[in-house]
mmCIF file of N, CA, C and O in Angstrom:
data_model
loop_
_atom_site.group_PDB
_atom_site.id
_atom_site.type_symbol
_atom_site.label_atom_id
_atom_site.label_comp_id
_atom_site.label_asym_id
_atom_site.label_seq_id
_atom_site.Cartn_x
_atom_site.Cartn_y
_atom_site.Cartn_z
ATOM 1 N N MET S 271 74.009 81.971 108.492
ATOM 2 C CA MET S 271 74.356 83.337 108.795
ATOM 3 C C MET S 271 75.133 83.901 107.596
ATOM 4 O O MET S 271 76.031 83.233 107.076
ATOM 5 N N PRO S 272 74.803 85.093 107.162
ATOM 6 C CA PRO S 272 75.513 85.674 106.013
ATOM 7 C C PRO S 272 77.011 85.826 106.283
ATOM 8 O O PRO S 272 77.430 86.134 107.403
ATOM 9 N N ARG S 273 77.778 85.595 105.235
ATOM 10 C CA ARG S 273 79.228 85.769 105.301
ATOM 11 C C ARG S 273 79.635 86.894 104.364
ATOM 12 O O ARG S 273 79.000 87.111 103.330
ATOM 13 N N TYR S 274 80.719 87.564 104.740
ATOM 14 C CA TYR S 274 81.174 88.727 103.986
ATOM 15 C C TYR S 274 82.671 88.646 103.722
ATOM 16 O O TYR S 274 83.447 88.292 104.610
ATOM 17 N N LEU S 275 83.035 88.990 102.491
ATOM 18 C CA LEU S 275 84.430 89.183 102.136
ATOM 19 C C LEU S 275 84.740 90.632 102.493
ATOM 20 O O LEU S 275 84.044 91.552 102.058
ATOM 21 N N VAL S 276 85.746 90.816 103.306
ATOM 22 C CA VAL S 276 86.126 92.150 103.743
ATOM 23 C C VAL S 276 87.462 92.482 103.105
ATOM 24 O O VAL S 276 88.433 91.732 103.247
ATOM 25 N N LEU S 277 87.483 93.583 102.354
ATOM 26 C CA LEU S 277 88.701 94.013 101.690
ATOM 27 C C LEU S 277 89.233 95.258 102.382
ATOM 28 O O LEU S 277 88.516 96.249 102.540
ATOM 29 N N PHE S 278 90.475 95.174 102.800
ATOM 30 C CA PHE S 278 91.137 96.303 103.439
ATOM 31 C C PHE S 278 91.941 97.022 102.356
ATOM 32 O O PHE S 278 92.801 96.408 101.708
ATOM 33 N N THR S 279 91.655 98.285 102.136
ATOM 34 C CA THR S 279 92.349 99.065 101.126
ATOM 35 C C THR S 279 93.104 100.209 101.787
ATOM 36 O O THR S 279 92.753 100.653 102.890
ATOM 37 N N SER S 280 94.128 100.689 101.098
ATOM 38 C CA SER S 280 94.947 101.750 101.681
ATOM 39 C C SER S 280 94.207 103.075 101.723
ATOM 40 O O SER S 280 94.516 103.924 102.550
ATOM 41 N N GLY S 281 93.249 103.270 100.839
ATOM 42 C CA GLY S 281 92.529 104.536 100.807
ATOM 43 C C GLY S 281 93.449 105.713 100.558
ATOM 44 O O GLY S 281 93.166 106.837 100.967
ATOM 45 N N GLY S 282 94.569 105.459 99.907
ATOM 46 C CA GLY S 282 95.533 106.513 99.625
ATOM 47 C C GLY S 282 96.533 106.748 100.749
ATOM 48 O O GLY S 282 97.492 107.491 100.588
ATOM 49 N N ALA S 283 96.306 106.115 101.904
ATOM 50 C CA ALA S 283 97.228 106.283 103.037
ATOM 51 C C ALA S 283 98.471 105.424 102.820
ATOM 52 O O ALA S 283 98.431 104.411 102.127
ATOM 53 N N ASP S 284 99.570 105.829 103.403
ATOM 54 C CA ASP S 284 100.801 105.048 103.341
ATOM 55 C C ASP S 284 100.760 104.014 104.458
ATOM 56 O O ASP S 284 101.150 104.284 105.586
ATOM 57 N N ILE S 285 100.225 102.841 104.132
ATOM 58 C CA ILE S 285 100.093 101.780 105.132
ATOM 59 C C ILE S 285 101.241 100.810 104.914
ATOM 60 O O ILE S 285 101.205 99.961 104.040
ATOM 61 N N GLY S 286 102.267 100.978 105.726
ATOM 62 C CA GLY S 286 103.451 100.131 105.612
ATOM 63 C C GLY S 286 103.353 98.942 106.544
ATOM 64 O O GLY S 286 102.265 98.543 106.984
ATOM 65 N N GLU S 287 104.489 98.401 106.859
ATOM 66 C CA GLU S 287 104.573 97.264 107.783
ATOM 67 C C GLU S 287 104.028 97.702 109.148
ATOM 68 O O GLU S 287 104.422 98.736 109.675
ATOM 69 N N PRO S 288 103.098 96.925 109.725
ATOM 70 C CA PRO S 288 102.528 97.300 111.028
ATOM 71 C C PRO S 288 103.580 97.328 112.133
ATOM 72 O O PRO S 288 104.482 96.486 112.173
ATOM 73 N N SER S 289 103.451 98.298 113.020
ATOM 74 C CA SER S 289 104.325 98.381 114.183
ATOM 75 C C SER S 289 103.909 97.317 115.199
ATOM 76 O O SER S 289 102.870 96.670 115.059
ATOM 77 N N GLU S 290 104.701 97.165 116.236
ATOM 78 C CA GLU S 290 104.363 96.207 117.289
ATOM 79 C C GLU S 290 103.028 96.579 117.938
ATOM 80 O O GLU S 290 102.209 95.703 118.234
ATOM 81 N N ASP S 291 102.793 97.871 118.159
ATOM 82 C CA ASP S 291 101.528 98.323 118.743
ATOM 83 C C ASP S 291 100.348 98.020 117.823
ATOM 84 O O ASP S 291 99.271 97.652 118.287
ATOM 85 N N GLU S 292 100.559 98.161 116.511
ATOM 86 C CA GLU S 292 99.487 97.856 115.562
ATOM 87 C C GLU S 292 99.201 96.361 115.524
ATOM 88 O O GLU S 292 98.036 95.951 115.437
ATOM 89 N N HIS S 293 100.241 95.538 115.605
ATOM 90 C CA HIS S 293 100.030 94.082 115.684
ATOM 91 C C HIS S 293 99.194 93.745 116.918
ATOM 92 O O HIS S 293 98.276 92.927 116.855
ATOM 93 N N LYS S 294 99.518 94.374 118.031
ATOM 94 C CA LYS S 294 98.783 94.140 119.272
ATOM 95 C C LYS S 294 97.332 94.582 119.123
ATOM 96 O O LYS S 294 96.411 93.881 119.555
ATOM 97 N N ALA S 295 97.104 95.739 118.488
ATOM 98 C CA ALA S 295 95.734 96.236 118.283
ATOM 99 C C ALA S 295 94.918 95.251 117.452
ATOM 100 O O ALA S 295 93.747 95.005 117.737
ATOM 101 N N TRP S 296 95.542 94.667 116.408
ATOM 102 C CA TRP S 296 94.849 93.658 115.593
ATOM 103 C C TRP S 296 94.510 92.430 116.422
ATOM 104 O O TRP S 296 93.423 91.865 116.296
ATOM 105 N N SER S 297 95.419 91.997 117.263
ATOM 106 C CA SER S 297 95.189 90.827 118.110
ATOM 107 C C SER S 297 94.045 91.084 119.090
ATOM 108 O O SER S 297 93.176 90.221 119.285
ATOM 109 N N VAL S 298 94.037 92.259 119.694
ATOM 110 C CA VAL S 298 92.960 92.626 120.624
ATOM 111 C C VAL S 298 91.630 92.662 119.888
ATOM 112 O O VAL S 298 90.616 92.145 120.375
ATOM 113 N N TRP S 299 91.611 93.251 118.692
ATOM 114 C CA TRP S 299 90.368 93.331 117.917
ATOM 115 C C TRP S 299 89.883 91.923 117.567
ATOM 116 O O TRP S 299 88.713 91.601 117.748
ATOM 117 N N LYS S 300 90.795 91.078 117.083
ATOM 118 C CA LYS S 300 90.434 89.702 116.704
ATOM 119 C C LYS S 300 89.809 88.968 117.884
ATOM 120 O O LYS S 300 88.774 88.314 117.749
ATOM 121 N N ASP S 301 90.424 89.080 119.052
ATOM 122 C CA ASP S 301 89.889 88.419 120.250
ATOM 123 C C ASP S 301 88.528 88.984 120.639
ATOM 124 O O ASP S 301 87.661 88.248 121.115
ATOM 125 N N SER S 302 88.323 90.283 120.412
ATOM 126 C CA SER S 302 87.068 90.915 120.833
ATOM 127 C C SER S 302 85.877 90.523 119.969
ATOM 128 O O SER S 302 84.746 90.563 120.432
ATOM 129 N N VAL S 303 86.107 90.141 118.707
ATOM 130 C CA VAL S 303 84.983 89.807 117.824
ATOM 131 C C VAL S 303 84.717 88.312 117.746
ATOM 132 O O VAL S 303 83.693 87.894 117.207
ATOM 133 N N GLY S 304 85.624 87.496 118.271
ATOM 134 C CA GLY S 304 85.396 86.066 118.432
ATOM 135 C C GLY S 304 84.930 85.327 117.199
ATOM 136 O O GLY S 304 85.580 85.339 116.161
ATOM 137 N N ASP S 305 83.746 84.688 117.314
ATOM 138 C CA ASP S 305 83.218 83.814 116.260
ATOM 139 C C ASP S 305 82.790 84.535 114.993
ATOM 140 O O ASP S 305 82.450 83.884 114.006
ATOM 141 N N ALA S 306 82.798 85.854 114.996
ATOM 142 C CA ALA S 306 82.442 86.580 113.772
ATOM 143 C C ALA S 306 83.474 86.319 112.678
ATOM 144 O O ALA S 306 83.154 86.362 111.495
ATOM 145 N N ILE S 307 84.695 86.010 113.069
ATOM 146 C CA ILE S 307 85.747 85.776 112.082
ATOM 147 C C ILE S 307 85.701 84.328 111.614
ATOM 148 O O ILE S 307 85.833 83.406 112.393
ATOM 149 N N VAL S 308 85.484 84.159 110.318
ATOM 150 C CA VAL S 308 85.500 82.840 109.691
ATOM 151 C C VAL S 308 86.924 82.526 109.237
ATOM 152 O O VAL S 308 87.428 81.427 109.432
ATOM 153 N N ASP S 309 87.563 83.501 108.602
ATOM 154 C CA ASP S 309 88.945 83.393 108.134
ATOM 155 C C ASP S 309 89.585 84.756 108.379
ATOM 156 O O ASP S 309 89.186 85.740 107.752
ATOM 157 N N PHE S 310 90.534 84.828 109.302
ATOM 158 C CA PHE S 310 91.157 86.101 109.633
ATOM 159 C C PHE S 310 91.814 86.714 108.407
ATOM 160 O O PHE S 310 91.924 87.919 108.275
ATOM 161 N N GLY S 311 92.240 85.875 107.465
ATOM 162 C CA GLY S 311 92.845 86.382 106.237
ATOM 163 C C GLY S 311 94.274 86.815 106.464
ATOM 164 O O GLY S 311 94.993 86.228 107.265
ATOM 165 N N GLY S 312 94.664 87.868 105.774
ATOM 166 C CA GLY S 312 96.026 88.354 105.908
ATOM 167 C C GLY S 312 96.310 89.482 104.951
ATOM 168 O O GLY S 312 95.454 89.879 104.152
ATOM 169 N N PRO S 313 97.531 89.991 105.019
ATOM 170 C CA PRO S 313 97.934 91.058 104.112
ATOM 171 C C PRO S 313 98.065 90.535 102.688
ATOM 172 O O PRO S 313 98.274 89.341 102.467
ATOM 173 N N THR S 314 97.965 91.444 101.730
ATOM 174 C CA THR S 314 98.143 91.093 100.323
ATOM 175 C C THR S 314 99.121 92.068 99.685
ATOM 176 O O THR S 314 99.302 93.186 100.165
ATOM 177 N N ILE S 315 99.744 91.612 98.618
ATOM 178 C CA ILE S 315 100.580 92.487 97.802
ATOM 179 C C ILE S 315 100.192 92.257 96.351
ATOM 180 O O ILE S 315 99.857 91.139 95.960
ATOM 181 N N PRO S 316 100.204 93.312 95.538
ATOM 182 C CA PRO S 316 99.829 93.138 94.132
ATOM 183 C C PRO S 316 100.913 92.383 93.362
ATOM 184 O O PRO S 316 102.097 92.428 93.725
ATOM 185 N N ILE S 317 100.489 91.693 92.327
ATOM 186 C CA ILE S 317 101.445 91.019 91.454
ATOM 187 C C ILE S 317 101.468 91.774 90.126
ATOM 188 O O ILE S 317 100.467 92.386 89.746
ATOM 189 N N PRO S 318 102.598 91.749 89.430
ATOM 190 C CA PRO S 318 102.675 92.455 88.150
ATOM 191 C C PRO S 318 101.565 91.997 87.204
ATOM 192 O O PRO S 318 101.301 90.811 87.065
ATOM 193 N N GLY S 319 100.900 92.954 86.593
ATOM 194 C CA GLY S 319 99.822 92.657 85.656
ATOM 195 C C GLY S 319 98.505 92.366 86.332
ATOM 196 O O GLY S 319 97.500 92.116 85.686
ATOM 197 N N GLY S 320 98.480 92.415 87.663
ATOM 198 C CA GLY S 320 97.255 92.148 88.417
ATOM 199 C C GLY S 320 96.526 93.431 88.757
ATOM 200 O O GLY S 320 96.627 94.431 88.056
ATOM 201 N N ALA S 321 95.827 93.393 89.860
ATOM 202 C CA ALA S 321 95.017 94.530 90.295
ATOM 203 C C ALA S 321 95.904 95.663 90.813
ATOM 204 O O ALA S 321 97.112 95.523 90.965
ATOM 205 N N SER S 322 95.249 96.782 91.121
ATOM 206 C CA SER S 322 95.971 97.935 91.655
ATOM 207 C C SER S 322 96.564 97.602 93.024
ATOM 208 O O SER S 322 96.179 96.636 93.670
ATOM 209 N N GLY S 323 97.477 98.422 93.478
ATOM 210 C CA GLY S 323 98.122 98.216 94.759
ATOM 211 C C GLY S 323 97.340 98.730 95.943
ATOM 212 O O GLY S 323 97.855 98.776 97.044
ATOM 213 N N ASP S 324 96.080 99.117 95.735
ATOM 214 C CA ASP S 324 95.280 99.688 96.819
ATOM 215 C C ASP S 324 94.812 98.627 97.819
ATOM 216 O O ASP S 324 94.584 98.922 98.979
ATOM 217 N N LEU S 325 94.676 97.376 97.385
ATOM 218 C CA LEU S 325 94.233 96.298 98.262
ATOM 219 C C LEU S 325 95.410 95.851 99.119
ATOM 220 O O LEU S 325 96.467 95.488 98.604
ATOM 221 N N VAL S 326 95.231 95.896 100.458
ATOM 222 C CA VAL S 326 96.329 95.547 101.356
ATOM 223 C C VAL S 326 96.028 94.342 102.240
ATOM 224 O O VAL S 326 96.893 93.886 102.974
ATOM 225 N N GLY S 327 94.783 93.822 102.204
ATOM 226 C CA GLY S 327 94.464 92.652 103.008
ATOM 227 C C GLY S 327 93.009 92.254 102.875
ATOM 228 O O GLY S 327 92.209 92.941 102.236
ATOM 229 N N TYR S 328 92.672 91.111 103.477
ATOM 230 C CA TYR S 328 91.294 90.605 103.419
ATOM 231 C C TYR S 328 90.982 89.799 104.671
ATOM 232 O O TYR S 328 91.872 89.340 105.384
ATOM 233 N N SER S 329 89.705 89.619 104.921
ATOM 234 C CA SER S 329 89.180 88.706 105.941
ATOM 235 C C SER S 329 87.837 88.194 105.455
ATOM 236 O O SER S 329 87.227 88.787 104.555
ATOM 237 N N ILE S 330 87.364 87.117 106.045
ATOM 238 C CA ILE S 330 85.995 86.647 105.829
ATOM 239 C C ILE S 330 85.341 86.590 107.196
ATOM 240 O O ILE S 330 85.888 86.004 108.137
ATOM 241 N N VAL S 331 84.190 87.250 107.307
ATOM 242 C CA VAL S 331 83.480 87.309 108.589
ATOM 243 C C VAL S 331 82.028 86.923 108.377
ATOM 244 O O VAL S 331 81.520 86.897 107.253
ATOM 245 N N GLN S 332 81.356 86.648 109.479
ATOM 246 C CA GLN S 332 79.925 86.376 109.436
ATOM 247 C C GLN S 332 79.233 87.308 110.419
ATOM 248 O O GLN S 332 79.792 87.661 111.457
ATOM 249 N N ALA S 333 78.015 87.702 110.053
ATOM 250 C CA ALA S 333 77.226 88.592 110.909
ATOM 251 C C ALA S 333 75.755 88.408 110.574
ATOM 252 O O ALA S 333 75.400 88.156 109.421
ATOM 253 N N GLU S 334 74.912 88.523 111.575
ATOM 254 C CA GLU S 334 73.463 88.341 111.409
ATOM 255 C C GLU S 334 72.823 89.424 110.543
ATOM 256 O O GLU S 334 71.803 89.188 109.905
ATOM 257 N N SER S 335 73.411 90.635 110.554
ATOM 258 C CA SER S 335 72.820 91.760 109.826
ATOM 259 C C SER S 335 73.911 92.754 109.471
ATOM 260 O O SER S 335 75.047 92.663 109.975
ATOM 261 N N LEU S 336 73.570 93.738 108.647
ATOM 262 C CA LEU S 336 74.538 94.777 108.314
ATOM 263 C C LEU S 336 74.893 95.605 109.547
ATOM 264 O O LEU S 336 76.031 96.054 109.699
ATOM 265 N N GLU S 337 73.921 95.775 110.437
ATOM 266 C CA GLU S 337 74.190 96.504 111.672
ATOM 267 C C GLU S 337 75.211 95.744 112.531
ATOM 268 O O GLU S 337 76.127 96.333 113.100
ATOM 269 N N ALA S 338 75.051 94.431 112.604
ATOM 270 C CA ALA S 338 75.992 93.605 113.359
ATOM 271 C C ALA S 338 77.375 93.644 112.706
ATOM 272 O O ALA S 338 78.395 93.669 113.398
ATOM 273 N N LEU S 339 77.412 93.670 111.381
ATOM 274 C CA LEU S 339 78.683 93.758 110.662
ATOM 275 C C LEU S 339 79.381 95.068 111.002
ATOM 276 O O LEU S 339 80.586 95.095 111.272
ATOM 277 N N ASP S 340 78.639 96.163 111.010
ATOM 278 C CA ASP S 340 79.211 97.457 111.391
ATOM 279 C C ASP S 340 79.785 97.412 112.802
ATOM 280 O O ASP S 340 80.847 97.966 113.069
ATOM 281 N N GLU S 341 79.088 96.742 113.718
ATOM 282 C CA GLU S 341 79.570 96.630 115.100
ATOM 283 C C GLU S 341 80.881 95.854 115.170
ATOM 284 O O GLU S 341 81.769 96.202 115.944
ATOM 285 N N VAL S 342 81.004 94.801 114.360
ATOM 286 C CA VAL S 342 82.227 94.002 114.347
ATOM 287 C C VAL S 342 83.423 94.879 113.966
ATOM 288 O O VAL S 342 84.507 94.752 114.529
ATOM 289 N N PHE S 343 83.223 95.798 113.032
ATOM 290 C CA PHE S 343 84.340 96.598 112.514
ATOM 291 C C PHE S 343 84.438 97.990 113.126
ATOM 292 O O PHE S 343 85.307 98.769 112.740
ATOM 293 N N GLU S 344 83.604 98.272 114.104
ATOM 294 C CA GLU S 344 83.630 99.591 114.741
ATOM 295 C C GLU S 344 85.008 99.915 115.319
ATOM 296 O O GLU S 344 85.504 101.028 115.185
ATOM 297 N N ALA S 345 85.646 98.959 115.954
ATOM 298 C CA ALA S 345 86.945 99.188 116.596
ATOM 299 C C ALA S 345 88.105 98.578 115.809
ATOM 300 O O ALA S 345 89.204 98.429 116.345
ATOM 301 N N ASN S 346 87.887 98.241 114.541
ATOM 302 C CA ASN S 346 88.952 97.630 113.754
ATOM 303 C C ASN S 346 90.109 98.608 113.571
ATOM 304 O O ASN S 346 89.891 99.760 113.201
ATOM 305 N N PRO S 347 91.337 98.175 113.818
ATOM 306 C CA PRO S 347 92.478 99.088 113.771
ATOM 307 C C PRO S 347 92.846 99.603 112.384
ATOM 308 O O PRO S 347 93.552 100.600 112.258
ATOM 309 N N HIS S 348 92.371 98.973 111.327
ATOM 310 C CA HIS S 348 92.748 99.400 109.979
ATOM 311 C C HIS S 348 92.325 100.846 109.708
ATOM 312 O O HIS S 348 93.075 101.605 109.095
ATOM 313 N N ARG S 349 91.157 101.214 110.149
ATOM 314 C CA ARG S 349 90.686 102.594 109.923
ATOM 315 C C ARG S 349 91.561 103.601 110.648
ATOM 316 O O ARG S 349 91.778 104.704 110.165
ATOM 317 N N ARG S 350 92.061 103.228 111.827
ATOM 318 C CA ARG S 350 92.944 104.140 112.573
ATOM 319 C C ARG S 350 94.268 104.345 111.851
ATOM 320 O O ARG S 350 94.939 105.340 112.072
ATOM 321 N N GLN S 351 94.640 103.400 110.989
ATOM 322 C CA GLN S 351 95.861 103.539 110.194
ATOM 323 C C GLN S 351 95.616 104.400 108.958
ATOM 324 O O GLN S 351 96.542 104.639 108.202
ATOM 325 N N GLY S 352 94.388 104.832 108.744
ATOM 326 C CA GLY S 352 94.054 105.659 107.591
ATOM 327 C C GLY S 352 93.499 104.893 106.417
ATOM 328 O O GLY S 352 93.220 105.469 105.372
ATOM 329 N N GLY S 353 93.314 103.576 106.567
ATOM 330 C CA GLY S 353 92.794 102.755 105.478
ATOM 331 C C GLY S 353 91.283 102.743 105.430
ATOM 332 O O GLY S 353 90.602 103.294 106.301
ATOM 333 N N THR S 354 90.760 102.133 104.396
ATOM 334 C CA THR S 354 89.315 101.980 104.236
ATOM 335 C C THR S 354 88.977 100.500 104.182
ATOM 336 O O THR S 354 89.839 99.652 103.937
ATOM 337 N N ILE S 355 87.700 100.196 104.420
ATOM 338 C CA ILE S 355 87.242 98.818 104.463
ATOM 339 C C ILE S 355 86.036 98.680 103.539
ATOM 340 O O ILE S 355 85.109 99.484 103.607
ATOM 341 N N GLU S 356 86.068 97.659 102.680
ATOM 342 C CA GLU S 356 84.950 97.355 101.785
ATOM 343 C C GLU S 356 84.342 96.030 102.210
ATOM 344 O O GLU S 356 85.063 95.095 102.548
ATOM 345 N N PHE S 357 83.014 95.948 102.160
ATOM 346 C CA PHE S 357 82.302 94.718 102.499
ATOM 347 C C PHE S 357 81.586 94.193 101.260
ATOM 348 O O PHE S 357 80.950 94.948 100.545
ATOM 349 N N HIS S 358 81.689 92.887 101.031
ATOM 350 C CA HIS S 358 81.015 92.225 99.913
ATOM 351 C C HIS S 358 80.355 90.971 100.456
ATOM 352 O O HIS S 358 81.042 90.096 101.000
ATOM 353 N N GLU S 359 79.029 90.875 100.327
ATOM 354 C CA GLU S 359 78.348 89.670 100.798
ATOM 355 C C GLU S 359 78.703 88.508 99.890
ATOM 356 O O GLU S 359 78.709 88.623 98.658
ATOM 357 N N ILE S 360 78.996 87.376 100.499
ATOM 358 C CA ILE S 360 79.325 86.155 99.748
ATOM 359 C C ILE S 360 78.009 85.418 99.476
ATOM 360 O O ILE S 360 77.294 85.057 100.401
ATOM 361 N N ILE S 361 77.722 85.205 98.218
ATOM 362 C CA ILE S 361 76.486 84.543 97.811
ATOM 363 C C ILE S 361 76.727 83.033 97.770
ATOM 364 O O ILE S 361 77.695 82.561 97.163
ATOM 365 N N VAL S 362 75.871 82.298 98.416
ATOM 366 C CA VAL S 362 75.974 80.842 98.418
ATOM 367 C C VAL S 362 75.379 80.323 97.113
ATOM 368 O O VAL S 362 74.228 80.630 96.777
ATOM 369 N N MET S 363 76.168 79.561 96.398
ATOM 370 C CA MET S 363 75.740 79.023 95.119
ATOM 371 C C MET S 363 74.913 77.747 95.348
ATOM 372 O O MET S 363 75.196 76.994 96.292
ATOM 373 N N PRO S 364 73.921 77.483 94.494
ATOM 374 C CA PRO S 364 73.143 76.247 94.629
ATOM 375 C C PRO S 364 74.073 75.036 94.606
ATOM 376 O O PRO S 364 75.016 74.975 93.829
ATOM 377 N N GLY S 365 73.830 74.109 95.495
ATOM 378 C CA GLY S 365 74.633 72.903 95.569
ATOM 379 C C GLY S 365 75.790 73.000 96.563
ATOM 380 O O GLY S 365 76.457 72.020 96.814
ATOM 381 N N ASP S 366 76.037 74.206 97.091
ATOM 382 C CA ASP S 366 77.122 74.360 98.083
ATOM 383 C C ASP S 366 76.631 74.169 99.486
ATOM 384 O O ASP S 366 75.572 74.445 99.857
#
């Protein structure tokens, strides 16, 4: 099944520390998508000399198709916070 690196970006929004309600929304979303999550991931912070500060988190998920991937993220709370989500298919290298 294809796997995807999911990058959560601020999209210019001020995405600070999640509130208790936002933590709960993430937990509900995680439970609702079940086995689609390979690695829930976590928040990120930029390091000096590294990438821009727009990247705020990541996950790795699996989905049978792009349509299924869209369904997994339809109710994801990050968009409600004003952020954006990028999807990158993970290519399996020969020998892996």
